[in-house]
């Protein structure tokens, strides 16, 4: 919500969404053990209190107001950036070799940026 562009104000909303997604994914992968520990499958995620949801909704409203009107698109996009995405990644203790964290971030962030470009018509 603040800081230098493209994360903070001063860049177009679609660029800010792309940068936010990359930063969020970097954070999750860097702190994977902590993020995994916070996941409790027996409890619903308190999404209504999510700062990420607020931020993505705000940027979508600026970038594509018609598509953002119901809030469902923001919710779906934020779901791709929250802790449960880590359940799809192999941890170092899993069978097989875990991918390098940098590769994971690059792959996910590239896909996120493509998705945002398509959603925002870039």
GROMACS .gro file of N, CA and C in nm:
model
  366
    1UNK      N    1   0.082  -0.119   0.000
    1UNK     CA    2   0.000   0.000   0.000
    1UNK      C    3   0.087   0.125   0.000
    2UNK      N    4   0.213   0.108   0.040
    2UNK     CA    5   0.303   0.223   0.040
    2UNK      C    6   0.439   0.177  -0.008
    3UNK      N    7   0.528   0.270  -0.020
    3UNK     CA    8   0.662   0.238  -0.066
    3UNK      C    9   0.683   0.287  -0.208
    4UNK      N   10   0.802   0.262  -0.259
    4UNK     CA   11   0.832   0.309  -0.394
    4UNK      C   12   0.758   0.226  -0.500
    5UNK      N   13   0.730   0.288  -0.616
    5UNK     CA   14   0.669   0.213  -0.724
    5UNK      C   15   0.762   0.101  -0.769
    6UNK      N   16   0.717  -0.008  -0.817
    6UNK     CA   17   0.578  -0.035  -0.852
    6UNK      C   18   0.493  -0.090  -0.738
    7UNK      N   19   0.552  -0.120  -0.622
    7UNK     CA   20   0.469  -0.168  -0.511
    7UNK      C   21   0.380  -0.059  -0.456
    8UNK      N   22   0.433   0.059  -0.442
    8UNK     CA   23   0.358   0.168  -0.384
    8UNK      C   24   0.297   0.259  -0.489
    9UNK      N   25   0.233   0.365  -0.444
    9UNK     CA   26   0.171   0.460  -0.537
    9UNK      C   27   0.272   0.516  -0.636
   10UNK      N   28   0.221   0.551  -0.754
   10UNK     CA   29   0.306   0.610  -0.856
   10UNK      C   30   0.320   0.523  -0.979
   11UNK      N   31   0.274   0.400  -0.971
   11UNK     CA   32   0.275   0.310  -1.086
   11UNK      C   33   0.130   0.275  -1.120
   12UNK      N   34   0.104   0.236  -1.245
   12UNK     CA   35  -0.032   0.194  -1.280
   12UNK      C   36  -0.076   0.074  -1.195
   13UNK      N   37  -0.205   0.064  -1.171
   13UNK     CA   38  -0.260  -0.039  -1.083
   13UNK      C   39  -0.221  -0.180  -1.127
   14UNK      N   40  -0.222  -0.208  -1.257
   14UNK     CA   41  -0.186  -0.342  -1.304
   14UNK      C   42  -0.041  -0.375  -1.272
   15UNK      N   43   0.049  -0.278  -1.286
   15UNK     CA   44   0.190  -0.300  -1.250
   15UNK      C   45   0.204  -0.322  -1.101
   16UNK      N   46   0.126  -0.249  -1.022
   16UNK     CA   47   0.131  -0.266  -0.877
   16UNK      C   48   0.080  -0.403  -0.836
   17UNK      N   49  -0.026  -0.452  -0.902
   17UNK     CA   50  -0.077  -0.586  -0.874
   17UNK      C   51   0.028  -0.692  -0.906
   18UNK      N   52   0.094  -0.677  -1.019
   18UNK     CA   53   0.198  -0.773  -1.058
   18UNK      C   54   0.312  -0.772  -0.956
   19UNK      N   55   0.355  -0.653  -0.916
   19UNK     CA   56   0.465  -0.642  -0.819
   19UNK      C   57   0.423  -0.695  -0.681
   20UNK      N   58   0.299  -0.668  -0.642
   20UNK     CA   59   0.250  -0.718  -0.513
   20UNK      C   60   0.251  -0.870  -0.511
   21UNK      N   61   0.205  -0.932  -0.618
   21UNK     CA   62   0.203  -1.078  -0.625
   21UNK      C   63   0.343  -1.136  -0.613
   22UNK      N   64   0.438  -1.079  -0.686
   22UNK     CA   65   0.575  -1.128  -0.678
   22UNK      C   66   0.629  -1.114  -0.536
   23UNK      N   67   0.608  -0.998  -0.474
   23UNK     CA   68   0.658  -0.976  -0.338
   23UNK      C   69   0.592  -1.071  -0.238
   24UNK      N   70   0.463  -1.095  -0.255
   24UNK     CA   71   0.391  -1.186  -0.164
   24UNK      C   72   0.442  -1.329  -0.179
   25UNK      N   73   0.462  -1.373  -0.302
   25UNK     CA   74   0.514  -1.507  -0.326
   25UNK      C   75   0.656  -1.523  -0.273
   26UNK      N   76   0.739  -1.422  -0.292
   26UNK     CA   77   0.875  -1.425  -0.237
   26UNK      C   78   0.871  -1.441  -0.085
   27UNK      N   79   0.781  -1.365  -0.022
   27UNK     CA   80   0.768  -1.372   0.123
   27UNK      C   81   0.725  -1.512   0.166
   28UNK      N   82   0.623  -1.568   0.099
   28UNK     CA   83   0.574  -1.700   0.137
   28UNK      C   84   0.679  -1.808   0.121
   29UNK      N   85   0.754  -1.803   0.011
   29UNK     CA   86   0.855  -1.905  -0.011
   29UNK      C   87   0.971  -1.887   0.087
   30UNK      N   88   1.008  -1.763   0.113
   30UNK     CA   89   1.117  -1.736   0.208
   30UNK      C   90   1.081  -1.781   0.349
   31UNK      N   91   0.955  -1.769   0.384
   31UNK     CA   92   0.907  -1.805   0.517
   31UNK      C   93   0.813  -1.925   0.510
   32UNK      N   94   0.845  -2.021   0.426
   32UNK     CA   95   0.756  -2.135   0.400
   32UNK      C   96   0.723  -2.214   0.526
   33UNK      N   97   0.822  -2.240   0.609
   33UNK     CA   98   0.795  -2.318   0.730
   33UNK      C   99   0.695  -2.246   0.820
   34UNK      N  100   0.712  -2.118   0.837
   34UNK     CA  101   0.620  -2.040   0.920
   34UNK      C  102   0.481  -2.036   0.857
   35UNK      N  103   0.475  -2.013   0.726
   35UNK     CA  104   0.346  -2.007   0.659
   35UNK      C  105   0.273  -2.141   0.667
   36UNK      N  106   0.346  -2.251   0.648
   36UNK     CA  107   0.284  -2.384   0.659
   36UNK      C  108   0.232  -2.408   0.800
   37UNK      N  109   0.306  -2.363   0.900
   37UNK     CA  110   0.266  -2.384   1.039
   37UNK      C  111   0.138  -2.309   1.074
   38UNK      N  112   0.109  -2.201   1.003
   38UNK     CA  113  -0.011  -2.123   1.034
   38UNK      C  114  -0.136  -2.180   0.970
   39UNK      N  115  -0.118  -2.277   0.879
   39UNK     CA  116  -0.234  -2.335   0.811
   39UNK      C  117  -0.301  -2.436   0.902
   40UNK      N  118  -0.428  -2.419   0.923
   40UNK     CA  119  -0.506  -2.510   1.005
   40UNK      C  120  -0.626  -2.554   0.922
   41UNK      N  121  -0.622  -2.676   0.867
   41UNK     CA  122  -0.731  -2.719   0.780
   41UNK      C  123  -0.866  -2.729   0.851
   42UNK      N  124  -0.866  -2.729   0.981
   42UNK     CA  125  -0.991  -2.737   1.056
   42UNK      C  126  -1.058  -2.602   1.078
   43UNK      N  127  -0.989  -2.496   1.040
   43UNK     CA  128  -1.046  -2.362   1.061
   43UNK      C  129  -1.053  -2.288   0.930
   44UNK      N  130  -1.161  -2.215   0.907
   44UNK     CA  131  -1.169  -2.135   0.784
   44UNK      C  132  -1.071  -2.018   0.791
   45UNK      N  133  -1.023  -1.979   0.676
   45UNK     CA  134  -0.932  -1.864   0.670
   45UNK      C  135  -1.014  -1.736   0.692
   46UNK      N  136  -0.966  -1.646   0.776
   46UNK     CA  137  -1.039  -1.521   0.803
   46UNK      C  138  -1.016  -1.420   0.690
   47UNK      N  139  -1.064  -1.452   0.571
   47UNK     CA  140  -1.034  -1.373   0.453
   47UNK      C  141  -1.089  -1.230   0.461
   48UNK      N  142  -1.200  -1.212   0.532
   48UNK     CA  143  -1.257  -1.077   0.537
   48UNK      C  144  -1.164  -0.977   0.606
   49UNK      N  145  -1.072  -1.025   0.687
   49UNK     CA  146  -0.977  -0.938   0.755
   49UNK      C  147  -0.843  -0.930   0.684
   50UNK      N  148  -0.834  -0.983   0.566
   50UNK     CA  149  -0.708  -0.993   0.495
   50UNK      C  150  -0.663  -0.859   0.437
   51UNK      N  151  -0.546  -0.809   0.480
   51UNK     CA  152  -0.493  -0.688   0.417
   51UNK      C  153  -0.465  -0.711   0.269
   52UNK      N  154  -0.428  -0.833   0.233
   52UNK     CA  155  -0.403  -0.864   0.092
   52UNK      C  156  -0.530  -0.847   0.010
   53UNK      N  157  -0.643  -0.894   0.062
   53UNK     CA  158  -0.770  -0.879  -0.010
   53UNK      C  159  -0.805  -0.733  -0.028
   54UNK      N  160  -0.790  -0.654   0.076
   54UNK     CA  161  -0.818  -0.511   0.067
   54UNK      C  162  -0.731  -0.447  -0.041
   55UNK      N  163  -0.603  -0.479  -0.040
   55UNK     CA  164  -0.508  -0.420  -0.135
   55UNK      C  165  -0.540  -0.461  -0.279
   56UNK      N  166  -0.562  -0.588  -0.301
   56UNK     CA  167  -0.592  -0.637  -0.437
   56UNK      C  168  -0.725  -0.579  -0.485
   57UNK      N  169  -0.824  -0.575  -0.398
   57UNK     CA  170  -0.953  -0.516  -0.436
   57UNK      C  171  -0.938  -0.370  -0.476
   58UNK      N  172  -0.860  -0.295  -0.400
   58UNK     CA  173  -0.837  -0.154  -0.430
   58UNK      C  174  -0.771  -0.137  -0.568
   59UNK      N  175  -0.667  -0.217  -0.595
   59UNK     CA  176  -0.596  -0.205  -0.722
   59UNK      C  177  -0.682  -0.253  -0.838
   60UNK      N  178  -0.758  -0.359  -0.820
   60UNK     CA  179  -0.849  -0.405  -0.925
   60UNK      C  180  -0.955  -0.301  -0.956
   61UNK      N  181  -1.007  -0.237  -0.853
   61UNK     CA  182  -1.107  -0.132  -0.876
   61UNK      C  183  -1.050  -0.019  -0.961
   62UNK      N  184  -0.924   0.008  -0.946
   62UNK     CA  185  -0.859   0.111  -1.026
   62UNK      C  186  -0.830   0.062  -1.168
   63UNK      N  187  -0.782  -0.062  -1.179
   63UNK     CA  188  -0.739  -0.115  -1.308
   63UNK      C  189  -0.855  -0.161  -1.397
   64UNK      N  190  -0.949  -0.234  -1.339
   64UNK     CA  191  -1.061  -0.290  -1.416
   64UNK      C  192  -1.188  -0.283  -1.331
   65UNK      N  193  -1.246  -0.164  -1.317
   65UNK     CA  194  -1.359  -0.146  -1.226
   65UNK      C  195  -1.478  -0.237  -1.254
   66UNK      N  196  -1.511  -0.260  -1.380
   66UNK     CA  197  -1.626  -0.346  -1.412
   66UNK      C  198  -1.604  -0.489  -1.364
   67UNK      N  199  -1.485  -0.541  -1.386
   67UNK     CA  200  -1.454  -0.679  -1.346
   67UNK      C  201  -1.442  -0.692  -1.194
   68UNK      N  202  -1.407  -0.584  -1.128
   68UNK     CA  203  -1.382  -0.587  -0.984
   68UNK      C  204  -1.506  -0.561  -0.901
   69UNK      N  205  -1.614  -0.523  -0.964
   69UNK     CA  206  -1.732  -0.475  -0.892
   69UNK      C  207  -1.782  -0.570  -0.783
   70UNK      N  208  -1.794  -0.698  -0.809
   70UNK     CA  209  -1.853  -0.790  -0.710
   70UNK      C  210  -1.756  -0.828  -0.598
   71UNK      N  211  -1.628  -0.815  -0.622
   71UNK     CA  212  -1.528  -0.856  -0.524
   71UNK      C  213  -1.482  -0.999  -0.540
   72UNK      N  214  -1.554  -1.078  -0.621
   72UNK     CA  215  -1.518  -1.218  -0.639
   72UNK      C  216  -1.382  -1.235  -0.706
   73UNK      N  217  -1.352  -1.151  -0.803
   73UNK     CA  218  -1.223  -1.161  -0.872
   73UNK      C  219  -1.108  -1.134  -0.775
   74UNK      N  220  -1.122  -1.035  -0.691
   74UNK     CA  221  -1.018  -1.006  -0.592
   74UNK      C  222  -0.998  -1.124  -0.499
   75UNK      N  223  -1.106  -1.185  -0.456
   75UNK     CA  224  -1.098  -1.300  -0.368
   75UNK      C  225  -1.025  -1.416  -0.436
   76UNK      N  226  -1.057  -1.442  -0.562
   76UNK     CA  227  -0.992  -1.550  -0.634
   76UNK      C  228  -0.844  -1.522  -0.655
   77UNK      N  229  -0.809  -1.398  -0.684
   77UNK     CA  230  -0.668  -1.364  -0.703
   77UNK      C  231  -0.591  -1.376  -0.572
   78UNK      N  232  -0.648  -1.329  -0.464
   78UNK     CA  233  -0.580  -1.336  -0.335
   78UNK      C  234  -0.559  -1.481  -0.293
   79UNK      N  235  -0.652  -1.568  -0.326
   79UNK     CA  236  -0.636  -1.709  -0.292
   79UNK      C  237  -0.508  -1.767  -0.352
   80UNK      N  238  -0.466  -1.713  -0.465
   80UNK     CA  239  -0.343  -1.761  -0.528
   80UNK      C  240  -0.218  -1.709  -0.458
   81UNK      N  241  -0.234  -1.617  -0.366
   81UNK     CA  242  -0.120  -1.556  -0.298
   81UNK      C  243  -0.115  -1.584  -0.149
   82UNK      N  244  -0.202  -1.667  -0.101
   82UNK     CA  245  -0.206  -1.694   0.042
   82UNK      C  246  -0.134  -1.824   0.075
   83UNK      N  247  -0.118  -1.852   0.204
   83UNK     CA  248  -0.044  -1.967   0.252
   83UNK      C  249  -0.079  -2.101   0.189
   84UNK      N  250  -0.208  -2.131   0.164
   84UNK     CA  251  -0.238  -2.262   0.108
   84UNK      C  252  -0.169  -2.294  -0.024
   85UNK      N  253  -0.124  -2.192  -0.098
   85UNK     CA  254  -0.051  -2.221  -0.222
   85UNK      C  255   0.073  -2.304  -0.190
   86UNK      N  256   0.123  -2.290  -0.068
   86UNK     CA  257   0.242  -2.365  -0.029
   86UNK      C  258   0.216  -2.514  -0.018
   87UNK      N  259   0.090  -2.553  -0.001
   87UNK     CA  260   0.058  -2.695   0.007
   87UNK      C  261   0.086  -2.765  -0.126
   88UNK      N  262   0.094  -2.688  -0.232
   88UNK     CA  263   0.119  -2.745  -0.364
   88UNK      C  264   0.268  -2.751  -0.396
   89UNK      N  265   0.349  -2.700  -0.308
   89UNK     CA  266   0.494  -2.700  -0.329
   89UNK      C  267   0.555  -2.811  -0.246
   90UNK      N  268   0.656  -2.873  -0.297
   90UNK     CA  269   0.722  -2.980  -0.221
   90UNK      C  270   0.821  -2.920  -0.122
   91UNK      N  271   0.813  -2.964  -0.001
   91UNK     CA  272   0.905  -2.919   0.103
   91UNK      C  273   1.032  -3.003   0.096
   92UNK      N  274   1.145  -2.953   0.148
   92UNK     CA  275   1.270  -3.028   0.142
   92UNK      C  276   1.261  -3.168   0.201
   93UNK      N  277   1.174  -3.195   0.298
   93UNK     CA  278   1.163  -3.328   0.358
   93UNK      C  279   1.076  -3.424   0.278
   94UNK      N  280   1.008  -3.375   0.174
   94UNK     CA  281   0.921  -3.460   0.094
   94UNK      C  282   1.005  -3.554   0.007
   95UNK      N  283   0.940  -3.658  -0.044
   95UNK     CA  284   1.012  -3.748  -0.134
   95UNK      C  285   1.050  -3.672  -0.260
   96UNK      N  286   1.165  -3.701  -0.311
   96UNK     CA  287   1.213  -3.629  -0.428
   96UNK      C  288   1.292  -3.507  -0.387
   97UNK      N  289   1.333  -3.434  -0.484
   97UNK     CA  290   1.414  -3.314  -0.459
   97UNK      C  291   1.325  -3.191  -0.466
   98UNK      N  292   1.335  -3.108  -0.366
   98UNK     CA  293   1.258  -2.984  -0.364
   98UNK      C  294   1.317  -2.887  -0.465
   99UNK      N  295   1.232  -2.813  -0.535
   99UNK     CA  296   1.284  -2.713  -0.627
   99UNK      C  297   1.352  -2.601  -0.551
  100UNK      N  298   1.445  -2.535  -0.615
  100UNK     CA  299   1.513  -2.421  -0.554
  100UNK      C  300   1.409  -2.311  -0.530
  101UNK      N  301   1.410  -2.247  -0.413
  101UNK     CA  302   1.311  -2.143  -0.382
  101UNK      C  303   1.305  -2.032  -0.487
  102UNK      N  304   1.420  -1.996  -0.543
  102UNK     CA  305   1.420  -1.892  -0.646
  102UNK      C  306   1.344  -1.935  -0.770
  103UNK      N  307   1.356  -2.061  -0.806
  103UNK     CA  308   1.283  -2.113  -0.922
  103UNK      C  309   1.134  -2.114  -0.894
  104UNK      N  310   1.097  -2.153  -0.774
  104UNK     CA  311   0.955  -2.155  -0.736
  104UNK      C  312   0.898  -2.014  -0.746
  105UNK      N  313   0.966  -1.918  -0.689
  105UNK     CA  314   0.917  -1.780  -0.693
  105UNK      C  315   0.908  -1.731  -0.836
  106UNK      N  316   1.012  -1.755  -0.915
  106UNK     CA  317   1.011  -1.708  -1.054
  106UNK      C  318   0.896  -1.769  -1.134
  107UNK      N  319   0.876  -1.900  -1.119
  107UNK     CA  320   0.767  -1.967  -1.192
  107UNK      C  321   0.630  -1.914  -1.150
  108UNK      N  322   0.608  -1.906  -1.019
  108UNK     CA  323   0.479  -1.858  -0.971
  108UNK      C  324   0.458  -1.711  -1.004
  109UNK      N  325   0.562  -1.630  -0.988
  109UNK     CA  326   0.549  -1.487  -1.015
  109UNK      C  327   0.527  -1.462  -1.164
  110UNK      N  328   0.593  -1.536  -1.249
  110UNK     CA  329   0.572  -1.520  -1.394
  110UNK      C  330   0.428  -1.555  -1.430
  111UNK      N  331   0.376  -1.662  -1.372
  111UNK     CA  332   0.236  -1.699  -1.396
  111UNK      C  333   0.141  -1.593  -1.341
  112UNK      N  334   0.172  -1.541  -1.223
  112UNK     CA  335   0.090  -1.434  -1.163
  112UNK      C  336   0.088  -1.311  -1.253
  113UNK      N  337   0.204  -1.271  -1.302
  113UNK     CA  338   0.213  -1.153  -1.388
  113UNK      C  339   0.135  -1.174  -1.518
  114UNK      N  340   0.140  -1.295  -1.573
  114UNK     CA  341   0.062  -1.327  -1.692
  114UNK      C  342  -0.087  -1.317  -1.662
  115UNK      N  343  -0.128  -1.372  -1.549
  115UNK     CA  344  -0.268  -1.367  -1.509
  115UNK      C  345  -0.315  -1.223  -1.493
  116UNK      N  346  -0.237  -1.143  -1.424
  116UNK     CA  347  -0.275  -1.002  -1.404
  116UNK      C  348  -0.282  -0.928  -1.537
  117UNK      N  349  -0.187  -0.956  -1.625
  117UNK     CA  350  -0.192  -0.894  -1.757
  117UNK      C  351  -0.319  -0.928  -1.833
  118UNK      N  352  -0.362  -1.052  -1.823
  118UNK     CA  353  -0.485  -1.094  -1.892
  118UNK      C  354  -0.608  -1.033  -1.826
  119UNK      N  355  -0.611  -1.034  -1.694
  119UNK     CA  356  -0.726  -0.978  -1.621
  119UNK      C  357  -0.739  -0.828  -1.649
  120UNK      N  358  -0.626  -0.760  -1.653
  120UNK     CA  359  -0.627  -0.614  -1.670
  120UNK      C  360  -0.617  -0.570  -1.816
  121UNK      N  361  -0.616  -0.667  -1.908
  121UNK     CA  362  -0.615  -0.633  -2.050
  121UNK      C  363  -0.487  -0.570  -2.100
  122UNK      N  364  -0.373  -0.615  -2.042
  122UNK     CA  365  -0.244  -0.560  -2.088
  122UNK      C  366  -0.188  -0.647  -2.196
   0.00000   0.00000   0.00000
